[in-house]
Short mmCIF file of C-alpha atoms in Angstrom, two decimals:
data_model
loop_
_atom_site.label_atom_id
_atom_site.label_comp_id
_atom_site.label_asym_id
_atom_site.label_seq_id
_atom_site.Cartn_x
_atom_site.Cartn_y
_atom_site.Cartn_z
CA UNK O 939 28.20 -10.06 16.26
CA UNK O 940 24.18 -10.75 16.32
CA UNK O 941 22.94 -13.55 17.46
CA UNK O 942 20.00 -15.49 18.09
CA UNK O 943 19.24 -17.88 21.22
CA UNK O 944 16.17 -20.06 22.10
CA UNK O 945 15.14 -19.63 25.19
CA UNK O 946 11.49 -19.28 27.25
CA UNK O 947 8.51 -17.47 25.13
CA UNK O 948 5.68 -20.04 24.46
CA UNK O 949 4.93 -20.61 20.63
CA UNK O 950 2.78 -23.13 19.62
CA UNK O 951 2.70 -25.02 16.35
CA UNK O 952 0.31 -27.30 15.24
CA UNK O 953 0.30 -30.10 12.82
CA UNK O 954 -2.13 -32.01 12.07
CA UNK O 955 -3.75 -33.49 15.22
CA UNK O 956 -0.29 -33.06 17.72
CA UNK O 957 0.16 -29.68 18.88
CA UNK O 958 3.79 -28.94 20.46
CA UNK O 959 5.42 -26.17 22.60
CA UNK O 960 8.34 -24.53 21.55
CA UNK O 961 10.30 -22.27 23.89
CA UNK O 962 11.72 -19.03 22.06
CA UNK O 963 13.06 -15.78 22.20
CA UNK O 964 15.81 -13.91 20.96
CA UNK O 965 18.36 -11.82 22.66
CA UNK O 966 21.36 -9.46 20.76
CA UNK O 967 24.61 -10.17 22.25
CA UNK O 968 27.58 -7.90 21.52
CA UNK O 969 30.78 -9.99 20.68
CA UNK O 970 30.95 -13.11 22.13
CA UNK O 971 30.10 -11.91 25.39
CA UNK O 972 27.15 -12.77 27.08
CA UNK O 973 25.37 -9.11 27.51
CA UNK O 974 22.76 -7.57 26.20
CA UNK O 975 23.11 -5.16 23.30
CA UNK O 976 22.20 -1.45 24.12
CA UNK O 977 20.62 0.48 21.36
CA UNK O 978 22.70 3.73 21.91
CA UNK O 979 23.59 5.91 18.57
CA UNK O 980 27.43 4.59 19.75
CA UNK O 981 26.58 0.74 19.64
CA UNK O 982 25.31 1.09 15.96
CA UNK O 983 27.86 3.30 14.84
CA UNK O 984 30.79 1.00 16.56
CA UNK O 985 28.36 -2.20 14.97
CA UNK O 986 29.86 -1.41 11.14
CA UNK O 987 26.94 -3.64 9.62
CA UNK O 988 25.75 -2.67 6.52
CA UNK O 989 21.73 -1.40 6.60
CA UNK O 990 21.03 -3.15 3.20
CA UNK O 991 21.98 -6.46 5.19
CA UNK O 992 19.96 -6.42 7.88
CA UNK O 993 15.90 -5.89 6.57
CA UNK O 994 14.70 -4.41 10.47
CA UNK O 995 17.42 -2.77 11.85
CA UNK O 996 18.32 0.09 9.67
CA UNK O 997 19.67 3.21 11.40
CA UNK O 998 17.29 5.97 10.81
CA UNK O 999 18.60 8.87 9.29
CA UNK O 1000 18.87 12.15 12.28
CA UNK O 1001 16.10 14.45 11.51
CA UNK O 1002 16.86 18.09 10.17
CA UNK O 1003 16.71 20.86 12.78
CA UNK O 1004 15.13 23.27 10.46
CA UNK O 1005 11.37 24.43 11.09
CA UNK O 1006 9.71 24.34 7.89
CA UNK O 1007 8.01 28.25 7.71
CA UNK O 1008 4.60 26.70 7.08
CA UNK O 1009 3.73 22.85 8.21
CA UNK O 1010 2.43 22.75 4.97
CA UNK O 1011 5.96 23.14 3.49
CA UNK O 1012 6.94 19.99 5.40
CA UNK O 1013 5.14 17.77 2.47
CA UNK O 1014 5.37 16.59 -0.73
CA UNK O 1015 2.32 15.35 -2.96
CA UNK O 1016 4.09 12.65 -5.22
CA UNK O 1017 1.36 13.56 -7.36
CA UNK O 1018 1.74 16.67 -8.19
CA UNK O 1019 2.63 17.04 -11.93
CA UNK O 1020 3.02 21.14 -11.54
CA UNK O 1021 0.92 23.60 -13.07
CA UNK O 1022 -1.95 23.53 -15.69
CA UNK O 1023 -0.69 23.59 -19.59
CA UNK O 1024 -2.28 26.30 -21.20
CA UNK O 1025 -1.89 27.88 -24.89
CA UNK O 1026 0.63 31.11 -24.98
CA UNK O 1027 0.59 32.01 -28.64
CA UNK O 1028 -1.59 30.68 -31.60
CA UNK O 1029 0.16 30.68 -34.66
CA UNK O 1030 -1.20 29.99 -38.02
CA UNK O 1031 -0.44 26.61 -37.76
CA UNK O 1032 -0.52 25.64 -34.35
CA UNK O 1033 0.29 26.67 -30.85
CA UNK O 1034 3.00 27.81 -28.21
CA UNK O 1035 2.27 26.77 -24.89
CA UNK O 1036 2.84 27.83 -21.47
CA UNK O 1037 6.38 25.56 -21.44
CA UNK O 1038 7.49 27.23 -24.35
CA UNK O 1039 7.03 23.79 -26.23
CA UNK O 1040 5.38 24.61 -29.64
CA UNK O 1041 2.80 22.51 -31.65
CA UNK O 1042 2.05 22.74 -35.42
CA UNK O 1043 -1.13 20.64 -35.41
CA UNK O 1044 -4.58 20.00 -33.23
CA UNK O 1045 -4.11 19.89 -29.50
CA UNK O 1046 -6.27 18.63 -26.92
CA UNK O 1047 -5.63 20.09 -22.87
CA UNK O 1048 -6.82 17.82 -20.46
CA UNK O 1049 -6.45 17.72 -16.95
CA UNK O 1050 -4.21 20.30 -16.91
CA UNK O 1051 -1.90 18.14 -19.55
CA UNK O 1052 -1.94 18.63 -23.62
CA UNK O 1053 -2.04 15.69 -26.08
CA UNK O 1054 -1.50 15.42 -30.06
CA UNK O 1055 -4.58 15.46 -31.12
CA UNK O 1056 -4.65 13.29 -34.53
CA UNK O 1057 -8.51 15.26 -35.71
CA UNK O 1058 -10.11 14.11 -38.81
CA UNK O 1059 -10.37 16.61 -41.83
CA UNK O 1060 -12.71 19.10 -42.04
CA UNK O 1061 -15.21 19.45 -44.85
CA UNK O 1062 -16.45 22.44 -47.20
CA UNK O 1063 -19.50 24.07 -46.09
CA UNK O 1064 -21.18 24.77 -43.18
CA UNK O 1065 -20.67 21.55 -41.16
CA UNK O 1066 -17.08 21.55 -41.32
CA UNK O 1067 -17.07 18.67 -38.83
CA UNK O 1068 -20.27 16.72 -39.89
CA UNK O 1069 -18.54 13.62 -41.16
CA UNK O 1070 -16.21 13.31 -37.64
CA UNK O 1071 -16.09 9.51 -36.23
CA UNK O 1072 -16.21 9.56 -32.34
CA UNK O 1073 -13.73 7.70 -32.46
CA UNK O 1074 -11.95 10.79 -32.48
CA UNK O 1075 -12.58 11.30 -28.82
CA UNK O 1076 -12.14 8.06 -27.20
CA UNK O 1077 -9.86 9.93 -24.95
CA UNK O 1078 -12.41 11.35 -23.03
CA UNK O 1079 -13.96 7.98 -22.06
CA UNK O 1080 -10.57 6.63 -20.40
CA UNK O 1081 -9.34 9.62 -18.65
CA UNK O 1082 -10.45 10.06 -14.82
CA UNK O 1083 -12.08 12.33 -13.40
CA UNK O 1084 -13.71 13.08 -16.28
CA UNK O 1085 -13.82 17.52 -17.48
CA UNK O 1086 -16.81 19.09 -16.60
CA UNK O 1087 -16.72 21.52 -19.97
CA UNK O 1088 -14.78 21.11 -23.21
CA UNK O 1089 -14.05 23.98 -25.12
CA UNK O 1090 -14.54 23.39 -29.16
CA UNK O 1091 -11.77 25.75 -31.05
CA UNK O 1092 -12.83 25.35 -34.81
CA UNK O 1093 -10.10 27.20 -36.61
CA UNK O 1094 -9.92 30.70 -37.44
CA UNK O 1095 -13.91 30.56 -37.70
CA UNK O 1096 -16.89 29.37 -35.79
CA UNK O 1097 -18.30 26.61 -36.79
CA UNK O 1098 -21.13 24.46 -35.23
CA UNK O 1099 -20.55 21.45 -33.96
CA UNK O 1100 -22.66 18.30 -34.95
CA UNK O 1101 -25.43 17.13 -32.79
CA UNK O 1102 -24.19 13.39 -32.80
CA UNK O 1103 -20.36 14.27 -31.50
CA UNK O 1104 -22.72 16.93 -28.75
CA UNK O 1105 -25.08 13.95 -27.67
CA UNK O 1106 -21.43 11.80 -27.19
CA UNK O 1107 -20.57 14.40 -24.69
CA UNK O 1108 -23.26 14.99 -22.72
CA UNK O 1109 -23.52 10.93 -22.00
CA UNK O 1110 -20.10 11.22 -20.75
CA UNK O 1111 -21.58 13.99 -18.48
CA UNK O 1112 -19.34 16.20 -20.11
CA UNK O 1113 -21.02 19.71 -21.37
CA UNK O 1114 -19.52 21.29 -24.51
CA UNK O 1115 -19.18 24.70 -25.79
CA UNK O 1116 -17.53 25.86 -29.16
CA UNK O 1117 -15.96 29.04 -30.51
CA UNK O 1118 -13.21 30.04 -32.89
CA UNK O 1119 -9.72 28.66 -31.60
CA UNK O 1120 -8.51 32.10 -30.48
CA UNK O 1121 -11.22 32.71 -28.53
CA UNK O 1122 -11.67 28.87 -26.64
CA UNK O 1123 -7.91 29.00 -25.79
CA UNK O 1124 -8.27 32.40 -23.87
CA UNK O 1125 -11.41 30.82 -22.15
CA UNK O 1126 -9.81 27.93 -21.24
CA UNK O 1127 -6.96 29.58 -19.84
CA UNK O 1128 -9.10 31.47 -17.70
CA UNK O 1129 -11.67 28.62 -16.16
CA UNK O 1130 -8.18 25.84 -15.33
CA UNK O 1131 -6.67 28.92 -13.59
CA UNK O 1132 -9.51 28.92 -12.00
CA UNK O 1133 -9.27 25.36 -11.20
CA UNK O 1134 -12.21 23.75 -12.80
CA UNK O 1135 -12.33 20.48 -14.91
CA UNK O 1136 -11.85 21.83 -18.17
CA UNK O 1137 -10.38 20.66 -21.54
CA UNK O 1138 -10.39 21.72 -24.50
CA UNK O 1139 -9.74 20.47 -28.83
CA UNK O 1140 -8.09 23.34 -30.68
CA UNK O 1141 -8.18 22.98 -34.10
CA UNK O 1142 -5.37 25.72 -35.90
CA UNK O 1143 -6.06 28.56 -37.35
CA UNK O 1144 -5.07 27.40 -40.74
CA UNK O 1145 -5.03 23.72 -42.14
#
């Protein structure tokens, strides 16, 4: 049994204008017997206390006798989320990606991660994107760090991309290039296995 016993250590509490002395310490006795505990693997084993009882005394687990091959080996990032998402197929429609997970509609990769990407219509003519609310890319403003590049994939063909939704970009400090969606998910592929801040917005190759 654990118990607790006042005896000489000087603590001093003070309240208001008195200030008292009160002698303390505490000592583990085993049983009823007056002795001190030892803190032998035997005593705790022989103690039969329950660790989720006792908030400073848990018995720490015996450490593995295996030698990790690298030291790096020996830790965990609880961060890691695995490798970069990239784009596998293009279909007509949408995209496979490199989980095998496949997407019939606009995709943004970001940080390695995709998203649904809910993109406005495009119109006729040769500003297929000239009537585009940035609203449409509010993402980029919340997400941290922020890309260094985004990749443009306009469909089956290139199309320009408006100087308003460009100037957005650059104030976010974010530079953009555009292509044909074939050809922006290949490049993207390339520059995250590389391991720079890219993302990209694929638009399919058919709407």
């Amino acid at each position: 049994m654990l118990r607790c016993l006042l005896t000489r250590q000087n603590y001093i509490v003070r309240s208001g204008l008195q200030t008292r002395h009160i002698n303390s310490t505490c000592r583990l006795l085993k049983n009823k017997e007056d002795k001190p505990m030892s803190s032998t693997e035997e005593d705790w084993e022989q103690a039969n206390v329950k660790q989720s009882s006792i908030a400073n005394y848990a018995i720490p687990q015996q450490a593995s006798s295996a030698i990790p091959s690298s030291m790096l080996a020996a830790f965990n990032n609880m961060f890691d989320r695995g490798p970069n998402v990239g784009i596998e197929v293009i279909t007509k429609k949408g995209f496979v990606l490199s989980n095998h997970i496949k997407i019939d509609q606009p995709l943004i990769l970001l940080n390695g991660s995709p998203f649904l990407w809910n993109a406005p219509p495009r119109a006729p003519g040769f500003l297929p994107m000239k009537d585009w609310d940035i609203e449409a890319f509010k993402i980029f403003e919340l997400v941290s760090p922020r890309p260094e590049l985004i990749m443009f994939g306009t469909g089956r063909e290139f199309a320009p991309i408006p100087e308003h939704i460009r100037q957005y970009f650059f104030k976010l400090g974010i530079q953009v290039d555009q292509m044909n969606s074939k050809h922006a998910a290949a490049t993207y592929n390339v520059l995250a296995e590389e391991g720079r801040r890219i993302a990209a917005a694929l638009l399919p190759l058919d709407e």
